[in-house]
Structure formats: C-alpha cells, structure tokens
Amino acid sequence: MALYNNLLFSIEREYCSRPHPGLIIAGLIFKEPYLRCNQCDLIVLAVLYLLIKCAYTTESTHGKFTIGYVLDVPSIGEISFTLSESITFRYKGEDLPVYALIDKLTREKADEYDDAKIKQLYIRIYLTETKTSELPKFHFTFDEMVNKLHEMINYKRDVDPIEVRTPVVHSNRKSRYPKSLTSLKPSSKELLPFIVADTETVLVNDVHVPYAVGFMEVKPCDALSSKMVETYYSTDYPDYIYKTIEERCDKMLFDFLERLAVVVRKNPSMKTVYFHNLSRFDGILLLKYFVNNSEKYTVKPLIRNNLIYEITVYRGKKLLYHLKDSLRMLPNSLDSLARHLCPQLGSKGIIQHNEIRVSNLLHNRDKILDYMKQDIVLLGGVMLKAQDIYWRAFKVDIDALLQSKELEYPCPKTFTFSLFRNPQGMIPYSFTVTSHFLITLGLSFSIFIGITIVGFQRNGLHFLSISLPAGVPLPLAPFLVLLELIPHCFRALSSGIRLFANMMAGHSSVKILSGFAWTMLCMNDLLFFIGDLGPLFIVLALTGPELGVAISQAHVSTISICIYLNDATNLHQSGYLFIIEQKGVRK
C-alpha cells in the first residue's frame, strides 16, 4: 500500500498518553516538508492509523473521538484547533466504521485551509464505563495494519445506530403534509447595490498613516458623479482636541466606519464595500485599526497565500458589511480598467504622492480630495460595468460571489493549464500530460458539455436553432440540420485530437532524434564532428520550434473554446452581420 508507506515516511514521532481512564490523547508529529491540509487521503489514513492503535484496541461500551490539527503559520507560529464535534466510534460495545465521516470532514477543512502546513495531527478519545488506566499495548505488523486499514476503508456503514421509536398515532390530528405540491418561488433576479471606497496615506516615521478616506453608494443603472462621494479628511478635525496625526486619523476612520454602518442599515441589500488593492494595502490599514479598536467591532478576515481576500465586519453578532478587493476580481490597474470599461468617466488623476507631507496636508486638501473622488468614481464605474458583463454572461451577480473560489474564469485557467503542461515533455525524464489521448479527450468533452449547458442557459430551447440557419427552405431543413449537427458534435473530438496529435508528434520526434544523437555520440570514429555531432545540432535546432508549437497550441485551444462559447451564446451572429452588410451595400 503505497499511501501507507508515504504516511510512515512522513512521520517523525508518534505519541499516546492516558491522563485518566476515560481519556486517551494520541498524535503524530510530521517531518518537514509537513503534510498539507489538502492531502486528504493521507490525513484520513493517519486518523484511521491512530484509531486502530489507540481506540479500537480499548475496552469500553461507548467511545467517541475528536480530530485536531496543529498548523504551522509562518507569520504567527503554531495554531492548534479541533476540527469538529466528537464522532462516535463505539456504541453499546460494537465498533462502528467512521471512514466516510472522517473523509467528509477533512475535505471540508481542505476547502477552508487549502495548502496550510500540518505540523501535528492528534485525536482525543473519550471512553465510558472503563476502569483501566493503562495504554493499549497491542502491536500490529505492517501487513496486519494494511489489512485493518483496508477493511475500515471498504466497510460501508458510516452512521451511528439509531433506535427506532414506536410511532404514536393521533386519530384526531390533522396531517401536516400537504395534498398537493407547492409551487417554487422564483429566485431574485435583481442586481445588488454596493459601495466603493478608497484611502490616501502619508508616511509618518516610515509607516503609512491614512489621512483621507471616502466612499460612494453605487446602484445599478444609476449615473455616477463625484458629488455622490462622501469624504473624510484628517485636517478637518481640530488639532487642539486631537494632538497628533495618528489621533486625527483614528477619529477619521471611526467616523468613516460608523457612517458605513448607517448606510448599510438603511439599505439591507448593500452589504459589500470594494477597495482596489485591499489585499496588500487598504486591508492592512483597516485590520490594524480594527485590532486597536476591537471593543466595538468583530472582524473575520479571509486570508489565503498572504493575501486578504475579504474582511467581514460584525457589531456583536450582527453582520454589518463585507470589505472585498476588486483587484482580485479584476487584476489590472484602475487606470487601465477605467479606460477600457468606462472611458466616459474620464481618466485617473495625477498626484505626486512622494511630495505629500503632514505639514502640507491642509494646503493640498482640495487637490487631494478631487483626486480621491475621481478614483472612487472610476472604481464605481468599473465594478458597475463588470457586474453588468457578468450578469449578461452568466446570470449571476458579481457582488454575490466570493473572490477566492466561486469567481473563476475557465478560459484563462484552461490556457494556463495548457501553457505549462504542453512544454513539460521538453524536460528530461518528465511526462507530457497533454500528449495522453484520454486526458485531451476528457478535456474536450467536458468543454463541449459545458458550452452546450451555457448555450441552453442563455438561449433556452432556441439554442437548437444553431443546427438550422435562418431563412432555409423547408425541404432542405432536414439535410442542413444533419450537416450542421455533425460538425457541431465533432467539436467534442477535434480539440482533443488536435492537441494530442501535435504534442505526441512533436515530442516523439524530439525524443527519437535525441536517442539517435546519444547513440552517435557514444561512437568513436573518424567522422566524429560530422556524423556524431550532427544529430545533436539538429535536436538543438528542433527544440526551439517544438517549444513554440507547445506554447502556440495552448493559445489555439483557448481561442477555439472562446469561438465555440461565442457561437453558443450569440446564435447566428455571423449570419446577421452578413445580412446587415449586404443591406448596407444595397443602400
């Protein structure tokens, strides 16, 4: 069992203690590189390993256990926590299988913590009706442990036994079940409003201190203007009350956050506040303020790979709003996004940030506020346009999505997959995934199925008209449907076959010539520089074009997907353009 060997190789030390008869604590300490939270199979195997050695070998009538991680976080250190409530492994003296429950729990935690490092894994075993305080001393051989693990994984029972209760019949009681099915209520199809905000900072003792902040409410279909922006400026607060710039800035942020709370209270559907570059700049400043003023607010940040994706703000147990990063959704500069998505709002302003000092904040007040207002208006226009594009394409509000997983763009991900996998075969002793026919065929079939689903979602049954162009005479309709349907279905094969053929042919030719060159180099004859090094130079000359083919095939595959997706969402668009062009020529 290779997985079990990997587990044993990763274990540095294991321990088991029994503080009192009803509690056993067992755990595994791993070697570097530590296990990751997304290595679910190894984690499940480690828990089963501990249960077999320390739980199922005990004598008790009832038993439960909990699972705990000790994570190694670079910026904080070790963090220990329990994954969930206790799981029953023994009931009335009968051992119960728990593989399915452990597997489900670890995969849920893998979604939350992704590739976080697990330095230690431990279980706490709770036993009832047992008097001994000795540790289990049963030892298993390698084969016995493998057989035990195999039995637990393949056993089908995965729930606690439930005692069947005798039903109580109430003859005079009316049935609570309806006689007919109730109709489904239509889901809301309205775009949600949101808030955009921005901060400006100045360096004080080499530390960024916010001195200006502003926000604007954005509602779908509303015109945007700088007059809609509410601003807060540090010099507006009297210096005889707030002596230092830090005190004035704290008061400014307090008023800003309180005003946000009032706005979202008046508009319950407005729960999201966007900052551009929240993850690396604004979010750090706001988290610092929340930490220093935690008596009024409770925050739950979502941090992945040292990036702040979202900050959820509560007052007590009541949700106030979510602070999100628009840069994670639209990874480009605000100036570039505004020029392409909302050029009618103007361009981004210019200000010399390195010339801003605490001493000249009052003098530059109007210029800085105008600059910040323009940034906020541009951000509002960009997010409004992005919301509209995503709604028209997928009928999903971008404001209702999370940035780390749900908001994913399949075409760039497919391009990235092909871009890095295609040239992989150029590395010695490596395997090109995209030269395997089953991989490319599965990829092309999944893309074809996904595009078909998108076509039906966008156009309904009218999507079937893709097989019958407009204006076709009725007698020719059956033949044209067949002729259009065959190439449409062949798309499920063509993309995979093209990618497979190009990768297999190119990499195979390079491999054959490389083997031939190596054989020639091993020969010793008079024609060494002509006959022996010739094939080597040919291989080196083919490496560049083959690398170009591998990269270009990633581009070709992605362009094909985009073309197919456009055909599914915009039916007969090319035909309509042709008709419009012909009408223009006639006029």
Coordinates of C-alpha atoms in Angstrom, one line a residue:
M1 CA 0.0 0.0 0.0
A2 CA 1.9 3.0 -1.3
L3 CA -0.2 5.5 0.5
Y4 CA 0.6 3.9 3.9
N5 CA 4.3 3.9 3.1
N6 CA 4.1 7.6 2.3
L7 CA 2.4 8.1 5.7
L8 CA 5.1 6.2 7.6
F9 CA 7.8 8.1 5.8
S10 CA 6.3 11.5 6.8
I11 CA 6.0 10.6 10.5
E12 CA 8.8 11.9 12.7
R13 CA 7.3 10.7 16.0
E14 CA 4.1 9.3 17.4
Y15 CA 2.8 9.6 21.0
C16 CA 0.0 8.2 23.1
S17 CA -1.0 9.2 26.7
R18 CA -3.8 8.5 29.1
P19 CA -4.3 11.3 31.6
H20 CA -7.2 9.4 33.2
P21 CA -9.2 6.2 32.4
G22 CA -11.8 8.0 30.3
L23 CA -9.4 10.0 28.1
I24 CA -6.6 9.0 25.6
I25 CA -4.6 11.5 23.6
A26 CA -2.8 10.2 20.6
G27 CA -1.0 12.0 17.8
L28 CA 1.5 12.1 15.0
I29 CA 4.3 14.7 14.6
F30 CA 5.3 15.0 11.0
K31 CA 8.7 15.7 9.4
E32 CA 9.4 18.5 7.0
P33 CA 8.0 19.1 4.5
Y34 CA 4.9 18.9 6.6
L35 CA 1.6 17.5 5.4
R36 CA -0.8 19.9 3.7
C37 CA -4.5 20.3 4.6
N38 CA -5.4 19.4 1.0
Q39 CA -3.7 16.0 1.2
C40 CA -7.0 14.5 2.4
D41 CA -6.1 10.8 1.7
L42 CA -3.0 10.9 3.8
I43 CA -4.8 12.7 6.6
V44 CA -7.7 10.2 6.7
L45 CA -5.2 7.4 6.7
A46 CA -3.3 9.0 9.6
V47 CA -6.6 9.3 11.7
L48 CA -7.5 5.7 11.0
Y49 CA -4.0 4.6 11.9
L50 CA -4.3 6.3 15.3
L51 CA -7.8 4.9 15.8
I52 CA -6.7 1.3 15.1
K53 CA -3.8 1.6 17.5
C54 CA -5.3 3.6 20.3
A55 CA -9.1 3.5 20.1
Y56 CA -10.4 0.2 18.7
T57 CA -8.0 -1.8 21.0
T58 CA -9.5 -0.4 24.2
E59 CA -12.2 -2.0 26.3
S60 CA -15.3 0.2 26.8
T61 CA -19.0 0.1 26.0
H62 CA -19.1 3.6 24.4
G63 CA -16.5 5.7 22.7
K64 CA -16.1 9.0 20.9
F65 CA -13.2 10.9 19.4
T66 CA -12.3 14.4 18.1
I67 CA -9.6 15.3 15.5
G68 CA -7.2 18.2 15.9
Y69 CA -4.6 20.0 13.8
V70 CA -1.5 21.9 14.8
L71 CA -0.8 24.2 11.8
D72 CA 2.5 25.9 11.2
V73 CA 1.7 29.5 10.2
P74 CA 4.8 31.5 9.1
S75 CA 3.7 34.9 10.4
I76 CA 2.1 33.6 13.7
G77 CA 3.6 30.3 14.7
E78 CA 1.8 27.1 15.7
I79 CA -2.0 27.2 15.8
S80 CA -3.9 24.3 17.4
F81 CA -7.6 23.7 17.0
T82 CA -10.2 20.9 16.9
L83 CA -11.9 20.2 13.5
S84 CA -15.5 19.5 14.7
E85 CA -17.6 17.9 17.4
S86 CA -16.9 14.3 18.6
I87 CA -17.5 11.3 16.3
T88 CA -18.8 8.0 17.7
F89 CA -16.7 5.0 17.0
R90 CA -18.2 2.6 19.5
Y91 CA -21.8 2.1 20.6
K92 CA -23.0 -0.5 23.1
G93 CA -19.8 -2.4 22.8
E94 CA -20.0 -2.5 19.0
D95 CA -17.2 -0.9 16.9
L96 CA -18.5 1.4 14.2
P97 CA -16.8 2.4 11.0
V98 CA -16.1 6.1 10.6
Y99 CA -14.1 6.4 7.4
A100 CA -16.8 8.2 5.5
L101 CA -17.3 10.8 8.3
I102 CA -13.6 11.4 8.6
D103 CA -13.1 11.8 4.8
K104 CA -16.0 14.2 4.6
L105 CA -14.7 16.3 7.5
T106 CA -11.1 16.5 6.2
R107 CA -12.3 17.6 2.7
E108 CA -14.4 20.3 4.2
K109 CA -11.4 21.6 6.1
A110 CA -9.2 21.3 3.0
D111 CA -11.5 23.8 1.3
E112 CA -11.1 26.2 4.2
Y113 CA -7.3 25.9 4.8
D114 CA -6.1 24.7 1.3
D115 CA -2.3 24.1 1.5
A116 CA -1.7 25.1 5.1
K117 CA 1.1 23.0 6.7
I118 CA 0.0 20.5 9.3
K119 CA 2.9 20.1 11.8
Q120 CA 1.0 17.7 14.1
L121 CA -2.3 15.7 14.0
Y122 CA -3.9 14.4 17.1
I123 CA -7.1 12.7 18.3
R124 CA -8.7 12.8 21.8
I125 CA -10.5 9.6 22.6
Y126 CA -13.3 9.7 25.2
L127 CA -14.3 6.3 26.7
T128 CA -17.2 5.4 29.1
E129 CA -17.6 2.5 31.6
T130 CA -13.9 1.6 31.6
K131 CA -11.7 1.3 34.7
T132 CA -8.3 0.6 33.4
S133 CA -5.8 3.4 33.1
E134 CA -3.2 1.5 31.1
L135 CA -2.4 2.4 27.5
P136 CA -3.3 -0.1 24.7
K137 CA -0.3 -2.4 24.2
F138 CA -1.4 -4.3 21.1
H139 CA 1.2 -4.1 18.3
F140 CA 0.4 -4.7 14.6
T141 CA 2.8 -5.8 11.9
F142 CA 2.9 -4.0 8.6
D143 CA 0.7 -6.4 6.8
E144 CA -1.8 -6.5 9.7
M145 CA -2.1 -2.7 9.8
V146 CA -2.6 -2.6 6.0
N147 CA -5.4 -5.2 6.2
K148 CA -7.0 -3.3 9.0
L149 CA -6.9 0.0 7.1
H150 CA -8.3 -1.8 4.0
E151 CA -11.2 -3.2 6.0
M152 CA -12.1 0.2 7.5
I153 CA -12.0 2.0 4.2
N154 CA -14.1 -0.6 2.3
Y155 CA -16.7 -1.0 5.1
K156 CA -20.0 0.7 4.1
R157 CA -21.6 1.6 7.4
D158 CA -20.8 5.2 8.2
V159 CA -23.6 6.4 10.6
D160 CA -24.4 6.0 14.2
P161 CA -27.1 3.4 15.0
I162 CA -30.5 4.9 15.7
E163 CA -33.1 3.3 17.9
V164 CA -36.4 3.0 16.2
R165 CA -39.2 4.7 18.1
T166 CA -42.7 3.3 18.2
P167 CA -44.9 5.8 16.3
V168 CA -47.7 7.5 18.2
V169 CA -50.9 7.7 16.3
H170 CA -53.1 10.8 16.9
S171 CA -56.5 9.9 15.3
N172 CA -58.0 13.4 15.7
R173 CA -54.9 15.2 14.5
K174 CA -54.8 16.7 11.0
S175 CA -51.9 15.6 8.8
R176 CA -49.2 18.1 8.4
Y177 CA -48.3 17.0 4.9
P178 CA -50.0 19.0 2.0
K179 CA -52.1 17.1 -0.5
S180 CA -50.5 18.9 -3.5
L181 CA -47.0 20.2 -4.3
T182 CA -46.4 23.8 -3.6
S183 CA -45.1 26.0 -6.4
L184 CA -41.5 27.1 -6.4
K185 CA -40.9 30.8 -5.8
P186 CA -38.9 32.5 -8.5
S187 CA -35.4 33.5 -7.4
S188 CA -34.5 37.1 -7.2
K189 CA -33.1 38.5 -10.5
E190 CA -32.2 42.0 -9.3
L191 CA -28.6 43.3 -9.3
L192 CA -27.5 44.2 -5.9
P193 CA -26.2 47.7 -5.0
F194 CA -22.7 48.0 -3.4
I195 CA -20.2 50.6 -2.1
V196 CA -16.8 51.6 -3.4
A197 CA -14.2 53.3 -1.2
D198 CA -10.6 54.5 -1.2
T199 CA -8.0 55.7 1.2
E200 CA -5.0 58.0 0.9
T201 CA -1.9 57.7 3.2
V202 CA 1.1 59.7 4.2
L203 CA 4.4 58.4 5.6
V204 CA 4.9 59.1 9.3
N205 CA 8.1 57.6 10.6
D206 CA 8.2 55.2 7.7
V207 CA 4.7 54.0 8.5
H208 CA 1.7 54.6 6.2
V209 CA -1.0 56.5 8.1
P210 CA -4.4 57.2 6.3
Y211 CA -5.2 60.9 6.2
A212 CA -8.2 60.8 3.8
V213 CA -10.9 58.3 3.1
G214 CA -14.1 58.4 1.1
F215 CA -16.9 56.2 -0.3
M216 CA -19.8 56.2 -2.7
E217 CA -23.0 54.2 -2.9
V218 CA -23.4 52.5 -6.3
K219 CA -26.8 51.3 -7.6
P220 CA -27.3 49.5 -10.9
C221 CA -28.4 51.8 -13.8
D222 CA -27.6 55.0 -11.8
A223 CA -25.3 57.7 -13.2
L224 CA -22.1 58.2 -11.3
S225 CA -20.8 61.6 -10.2
S226 CA -18.1 62.9 -7.9
K227 CA -20.9 64.8 -6.0
M228 CA -22.1 61.4 -4.7
V229 CA -18.8 60.7 -2.9
E230 CA -18.6 61.3 0.9
T231 CA -15.2 62.2 2.1
Y232 CA -13.4 62.4 5.4
Y233 CA -10.1 64.4 5.8
S234 CA -7.8 64.4 8.8
T235 CA -7.2 68.2 8.9
D236 CA -11.0 68.8 9.3
Y237 CA -10.6 67.6 12.9
P238 CA -9.3 70.3 15.3
D239 CA -5.7 69.8 16.4
Y240 CA -6.3 71.3 19.8
I241 CA -8.5 68.2 20.6
Y242 CA -6.6 65.6 18.6
K243 CA -3.0 66.5 19.1
T244 CA -1.2 64.1 16.7
I245 CA -1.9 63.0 13.1
E246 CA -2.5 59.4 14.4
E247 CA -5.3 60.6 16.7
R248 CA -6.9 62.6 13.9
C249 CA -6.7 59.6 11.6
D250 CA -8.2 57.2 14.1
K251 CA -11.1 59.6 14.6
M252 CA -11.5 59.9 10.8
L253 CA -11.6 56.1 10.3
F254 CA -14.0 55.8 13.2
D255 CA -16.5 58.3 11.6
F256 CA -16.0 56.6 8.2
L257 CA -16.8 53.1 9.6
E258 CA -19.7 54.4 11.6
R259 CA -21.2 56.1 8.5
L260 CA -20.8 52.8 6.6
A261 CA -22.8 51.0 9.3
V262 CA -25.6 53.6 9.0
V263 CA -25.7 53.3 5.2
V264 CA -25.9 49.5 5.2
R265 CA -28.5 49.6 7.9
K266 CA -30.7 51.9 5.7
N267 CA -30.1 49.6 2.6
P268 CA -30.0 46.0 3.8
S269 CA -29.2 44.7 0.3
M270 CA -26.0 46.8 0.3
K271 CA -23.5 44.6 2.1
T272 CA -20.3 44.9 0.1
V273 CA -17.6 47.6 0.1
Y274 CA -15.0 47.4 -2.6
F275 CA -11.4 48.7 -2.3
H276 CA -8.9 48.4 -5.1
N277 CA -5.9 46.6 -3.7
L278 CA -7.5 45.8 -0.3
S279 CA -5.4 42.6 -0.1
R280 CA -2.0 44.4 0.1
F281 CA -2.7 47.9 1.2
D282 CA -6.1 49.2 2.4
G283 CA -7.0 45.9 4.1
I284 CA -3.8 46.0 6.2
L285 CA -4.6 49.6 7.4
L286 CA -8.2 48.7 8.2
L287 CA -7.2 45.5 10.0
K288 CA -4.7 47.5 12.1
Y289 CA -7.4 49.9 13.1
F290 CA -9.9 47.1 14.0
V291 CA -7.2 45.3 16.1
N292 CA -6.5 48.6 18.0
N293 CA -10.2 49.4 18.4
S294 CA -11.7 45.9 18.9
E295 CA -14.2 46.8 21.6
K296 CA -16.9 47.8 19.1
Y297 CA -16.3 45.7 16.0
T298 CA -15.6 42.0 15.4
V299 CA -13.8 41.1 12.2
K300 CA -13.3 37.8 10.4
P301 CA -10.6 38.1 7.7
L302 CA -10.3 35.7 4.8
I303 CA -6.6 35.3 4.1
R304 CA -5.1 32.9 1.5
N305 CA -1.4 32.9 0.4
N306 CA -0.7 36.0 2.5
L307 CA -3.5 38.0 0.6
I308 CA -6.5 39.5 2.3
Y309 CA -9.5 38.5 0.1
E310 CA -12.2 39.6 2.3
I311 CA -12.9 41.2 5.7
T312 CA -16.3 40.5 7.3
V313 CA -17.2 43.1 9.9
Y314 CA -19.7 42.4 12.7
R315 CA -21.1 44.5 15.6
G316 CA -21.7 42.0 18.3
K317 CA -23.3 39.1 16.4
K318 CA -24.9 41.3 13.7
L319 CA -23.3 41.3 10.3
L320 CA -22.6 44.9 9.1
Y321 CA -20.7 44.5 5.7
H322 CA -18.0 42.7 3.7
L323 CA -14.9 44.5 2.7
K324 CA -13.7 43.0 -0.6
D325 CA -10.8 43.5 -3.0
S326 CA -11.8 44.5 -6.6
L327 CA -8.2 43.9 -7.7
R328 CA -8.6 40.1 -7.0
M329 CA -11.6 40.1 -9.3
L330 CA -10.2 42.4 -12.0
P331 CA -6.4 42.0 -11.8
N332 CA -5.3 45.3 -13.5
S333 CA -4.6 48.9 -12.7
L334 CA -7.6 51.1 -12.1
D335 CA -6.4 53.5 -14.8
S336 CA -6.4 50.6 -17.4
L337 CA -9.7 49.2 -16.3
A338 CA -11.4 52.6 -16.5
R339 CA -10.0 53.3 -20.0
H340 CA -11.5 50.1 -21.3
L341 CA -14.7 49.7 -19.3
C342 CA -15.9 53.2 -18.6
P343 CA -14.0 55.8 -20.7
Q344 CA -16.9 58.2 -20.4
L345 CA -16.0 58.9 -16.7
G346 CA -12.6 60.4 -17.6
S347 CA -9.1 59.3 -16.7
K348 CA -7.4 58.8 -13.4
G349 CA -6.0 61.9 -11.8
I350 CA -2.3 62.5 -11.1
I351 CA -0.8 63.5 -7.8
Q352 CA 2.8 63.4 -6.5
H353 CA 2.5 61.1 -3.5
N354 CA 6.1 61.5 -2.6
E355 CA 5.6 65.2 -2.1
I356 CA 2.7 64.8 0.4
R357 CA 3.8 65.6 4.0
V358 CA 1.9 66.1 7.2
S359 CA 2.8 69.8 7.1
N360 CA 1.2 70.4 3.7
L361 CA -2.0 68.3 4.0
L362 CA -4.1 71.4 4.7
H363 CA -2.6 73.3 1.8
N364 CA -3.3 70.4 -0.7
R365 CA -6.7 69.5 0.7
D366 CA -8.8 70.3 -2.3
K367 CA -6.4 68.8 -4.8
I368 CA -6.2 65.5 -2.8
L369 CA -9.9 65.2 -2.4
D370 CA -10.6 65.8 -6.1
Y371 CA -8.0 63.1 -6.9
M372 CA -9.6 60.6 -4.4
K373 CA -13.1 61.4 -5.6
Q374 CA -12.1 60.6 -9.2
D375 CA -10.6 57.3 -8.1
I376 CA -13.8 56.3 -6.3
V377 CA -16.0 57.3 -9.2
L378 CA -13.8 55.3 -11.6
L379 CA -13.9 52.3 -9.3
G380 CA -17.6 52.5 -9.1
G381 CA -17.9 52.7 -12.9
V382 CA -15.5 49.7 -13.4
M383 CA -17.4 47.5 -10.9
L384 CA -20.8 48.5 -12.3
K385 CA -19.7 47.5 -15.8
A386 CA -18.1 44.3 -14.6
Q387 CA -21.4 43.5 -12.7
D388 CA -23.3 44.1 -15.9
I389 CA -21.0 41.9 -18.0
Y390 CA -21.0 39.0 -15.6
W391 CA -24.8 39.2 -15.3
R392 CA -25.4 39.1 -19.0
A393 CA -22.9 36.3 -19.5
F394 CA -23.8 34.0 -16.6
K395 CA -27.0 35.5 -15.0
V396 CA -25.0 35.8 -11.7
D397 CA -24.4 38.9 -9.7
I398 CA -20.7 39.5 -9.2
D399 CA -21.5 41.0 -5.8
A400 CA -22.9 37.7 -4.5
L401 CA -19.7 35.8 -5.3
L402 CA -16.6 35.1 -3.3
Q403 CA -13.3 36.0 -4.9
S404 CA -11.2 33.1 -3.8
K405 CA -13.1 30.2 -5.5
E406 CA -16.5 30.9 -6.8
L407 CA -15.4 33.7 -9.2
E408 CA -13.3 31.7 -11.5
Y409 CA -12.7 32.3 -15.2
P410 CA -12.5 29.0 -17.1
C411 CA -10.8 30.2 -20.3
P412 CA -7.7 31.8 -18.7
K413 CA -7.4 28.7 -16.4
T414 CA -7.6 26.4 -19.4
F415 CA -4.9 28.5 -21.2
T416 CA -2.7 28.4 -18.1
F417 CA -3.1 24.6 -17.8
S418 CA -2.1 24.0 -21.4
L419 CA 0.7 26.6 -21.3
F420 CA 2.5 24.9 -18.5
R421 CA 1.6 21.3 -19.3
N422 CA 2.4 21.3 -23.1
P423 CA 6.1 22.1 -22.8
Q424 CA 6.5 19.8 -19.8
G425 CA 7.7 17.0 -22.1
M426 CA 10.8 19.1 -23.1
I427 CA 12.2 18.4 -19.6
P428 CA 14.2 15.2 -19.4
Y429 CA 12.5 12.3 -17.5
S430 CA 9.1 14.0 -17.5
F431 CA 5.8 13.2 -19.0
T432 CA 3.6 15.5 -21.1
V433 CA 0.1 15.2 -19.7
T434 CA -1.5 16.7 -22.8
S435 CA 0.1 14.0 -25.0
H436 CA -2.2 11.5 -23.4
F437 CA -5.2 10.9 -25.6
L438 CA -7.6 10.2 -22.6
I439 CA -6.6 13.5 -21.0
T440 CA -7.2 15.6 -24.1
L441 CA -10.4 13.7 -25.0
G442 CA -11.7 14.2 -21.5
L443 CA -10.8 17.9 -21.6
S444 CA -12.5 18.5 -25.0
F445 CA -15.6 16.5 -24.0
S446 CA -16.0 18.4 -20.7
I447 CA -15.6 21.7 -22.6
F448 CA -18.2 20.7 -25.2
I449 CA -20.7 19.7 -22.5
G450 CA -20.1 22.9 -20.6
I451 CA -20.6 25.0 -23.7
T452 CA -23.8 23.2 -24.5
I453 CA -25.1 23.8 -21.0
V454 CA -24.2 27.5 -21.3
G455 CA -26.0 27.7 -24.6
F456 CA -29.2 26.3 -23.2
Q457 CA -28.9 28.6 -20.2
R458 CA -28.6 31.7 -22.3
N459 CA -31.0 30.8 -25.1
G460 CA -33.3 28.1 -23.8
L461 CA -34.7 25.7 -26.5
H462 CA -33.8 28.4 -29.1
F463 CA -30.3 27.1 -28.8
L464 CA -31.4 24.2 -31.0
S465 CA -31.6 26.6 -33.9
I466 CA -27.8 26.5 -34.1
S467 CA -28.4 23.5 -36.4
L468 CA -30.8 25.4 -38.7
P469 CA -29.7 28.8 -40.1
A470 CA -32.5 31.4 -40.6
G471 CA -34.2 31.6 -44.0
V472 CA -33.6 28.0 -45.0
P473 CA -36.3 26.4 -47.3
L474 CA -38.3 23.8 -45.5
P475 CA -37.4 20.9 -47.9
L476 CA -33.7 21.5 -47.2
A477 CA -34.1 21.7 -43.5
P478 CA -33.6 18.0 -42.6
F479 CA -30.4 17.8 -44.6
L480 CA -29.0 21.1 -43.3
V481 CA -29.8 20.1 -39.7
L482 CA -27.7 16.9 -40.2
L483 CA -24.9 18.8 -41.9
E484 CA -24.8 21.4 -39.1
L485 CA -25.2 18.9 -36.3
I486 CA -22.2 16.7 -37.4
P487 CA -19.5 19.4 -37.2
H488 CA -21.1 20.8 -34.0
C489 CA -20.8 17.4 -32.3
F490 CA -17.3 16.8 -33.8
R491 CA -16.1 19.7 -31.7
A492 CA -16.1 17.3 -28.8
L493 CA -13.3 15.3 -30.6
S494 CA -11.5 17.9 -32.7
S495 CA -10.0 19.9 -29.9
G496 CA -8.7 16.9 -28.1
I497 CA -7.4 15.1 -31.2
R498 CA -5.6 18.3 -32.4
L499 CA -3.8 18.9 -29.1
F500 CA -2.9 15.2 -28.7
A501 CA -1.6 14.9 -32.2
N502 CA 0.6 18.0 -32.1
M503 CA 2.1 17.2 -28.7
M504 CA 2.6 13.5 -29.4
A505 CA 4.2 14.1 -32.9
G506 CA 6.5 16.9 -31.8
H507 CA 7.7 15.4 -28.6
S508 CA 8.1 11.9 -30.2
S509 CA 10.3 13.3 -33.0
V510 CA 12.5 15.2 -30.5
K511 CA 12.8 12.0 -28.3
I512 CA 13.7 9.8 -31.3
L513 CA 16.3 12.2 -32.6
S514 CA 17.7 12.7 -29.1
G515 CA 18.2 8.9 -28.7
F516 CA 19.8 8.8 -32.1
A517 CA 22.1 11.6 -31.2
W518 CA 23.1 9.9 -28.0
T519 CA 23.9 6.7 -29.8
M520 CA 26.1 8.6 -32.3
L521 CA 27.9 10.5 -29.6
C522 CA 28.8 7.2 -28.0
M523 CA 30.6 6.0 -31.2
N524 CA 34.3 6.7 -31.7
D525 CA 35.2 7.1 -35.4
L526 CA 37.0 9.4 -37.7
L527 CA 33.8 11.4 -38.6
F528 CA 33.2 12.5 -35.0
F529 CA 32.5 16.2 -35.7
I530 CA 30.4 15.4 -38.8
G531 CA 28.5 12.2 -38.1
D532 CA 28.3 12.3 -34.3
L533 CA 27.6 16.0 -33.5
G534 CA 25.3 16.5 -36.5
P535 CA 22.2 14.8 -34.9
L536 CA 22.9 16.7 -31.7
F537 CA 22.8 20.1 -33.5
I538 CA 19.6 19.0 -35.3
V539 CA 17.9 18.2 -31.9
L540 CA 19.0 21.6 -30.5
A541 CA 17.6 23.3 -33.6
L542 CA 14.3 21.5 -33.2
T543 CA 13.9 22.3 -29.5
G544 CA 13.0 26.0 -30.2
P545 CA 10.3 25.3 -32.8
E546 CA 8.9 22.5 -30.7
L547 CA 8.7 24.8 -27.7
G548 CA 6.9 27.3 -29.9
V549 CA 4.4 24.7 -31.0
A550 CA 3.7 23.7 -27.4
I551 CA 3.0 27.3 -26.5
S552 CA 1.0 28.1 -29.6
Q553 CA -1.2 25.0 -29.1
A554 CA -2.2 26.4 -25.7
H555 CA -3.3 29.6 -27.5
V556 CA -5.1 27.7 -30.3
S557 CA -7.0 25.6 -27.8
T558 CA -8.1 28.6 -25.8
I559 CA -9.1 30.6 -28.9
S560 CA -11.2 27.5 -30.0
I561 CA -13.0 27.5 -26.7
C562 CA -13.8 31.2 -27.0
I563 CA -15.1 30.8 -30.5
Y564 CA -17.3 27.8 -29.5
L565 CA -18.6 29.8 -26.5
N566 CA -19.4 32.8 -28.6
D567 CA -21.3 30.6 -31.1
A568 CA -23.3 29.1 -28.2
T569 CA -24.2 32.5 -26.7
N570 CA -24.7 34.5 -29.8
L571 CA -26.6 32.3 -32.2
H572 CA -26.1 33.0 -36.0
Q573 CA -24.2 36.2 -35.2
S574 CA -22.0 35.9 -38.3
G575 CA -25.1 35.4 -40.5
Y576 CA -26.7 38.5 -39.1
L577 CA -23.6 40.5 -39.7
F578 CA -23.5 39.3 -43.3
I579 CA -27.2 40.3 -43.8
I580 CA -26.6 43.7 -42.3
E581 CA -23.5 44.2 -44.5
Q582 CA -25.5 43.2 -47.7
K583 CA -28.3 45.7 -46.8
G584 CA -25.7 48.4 -46.3
V585 CA -24.2 47.7 -49.7
R586 CA -27.7 47.8 -51.4
K587 CA -28.4 51.2 -49.9

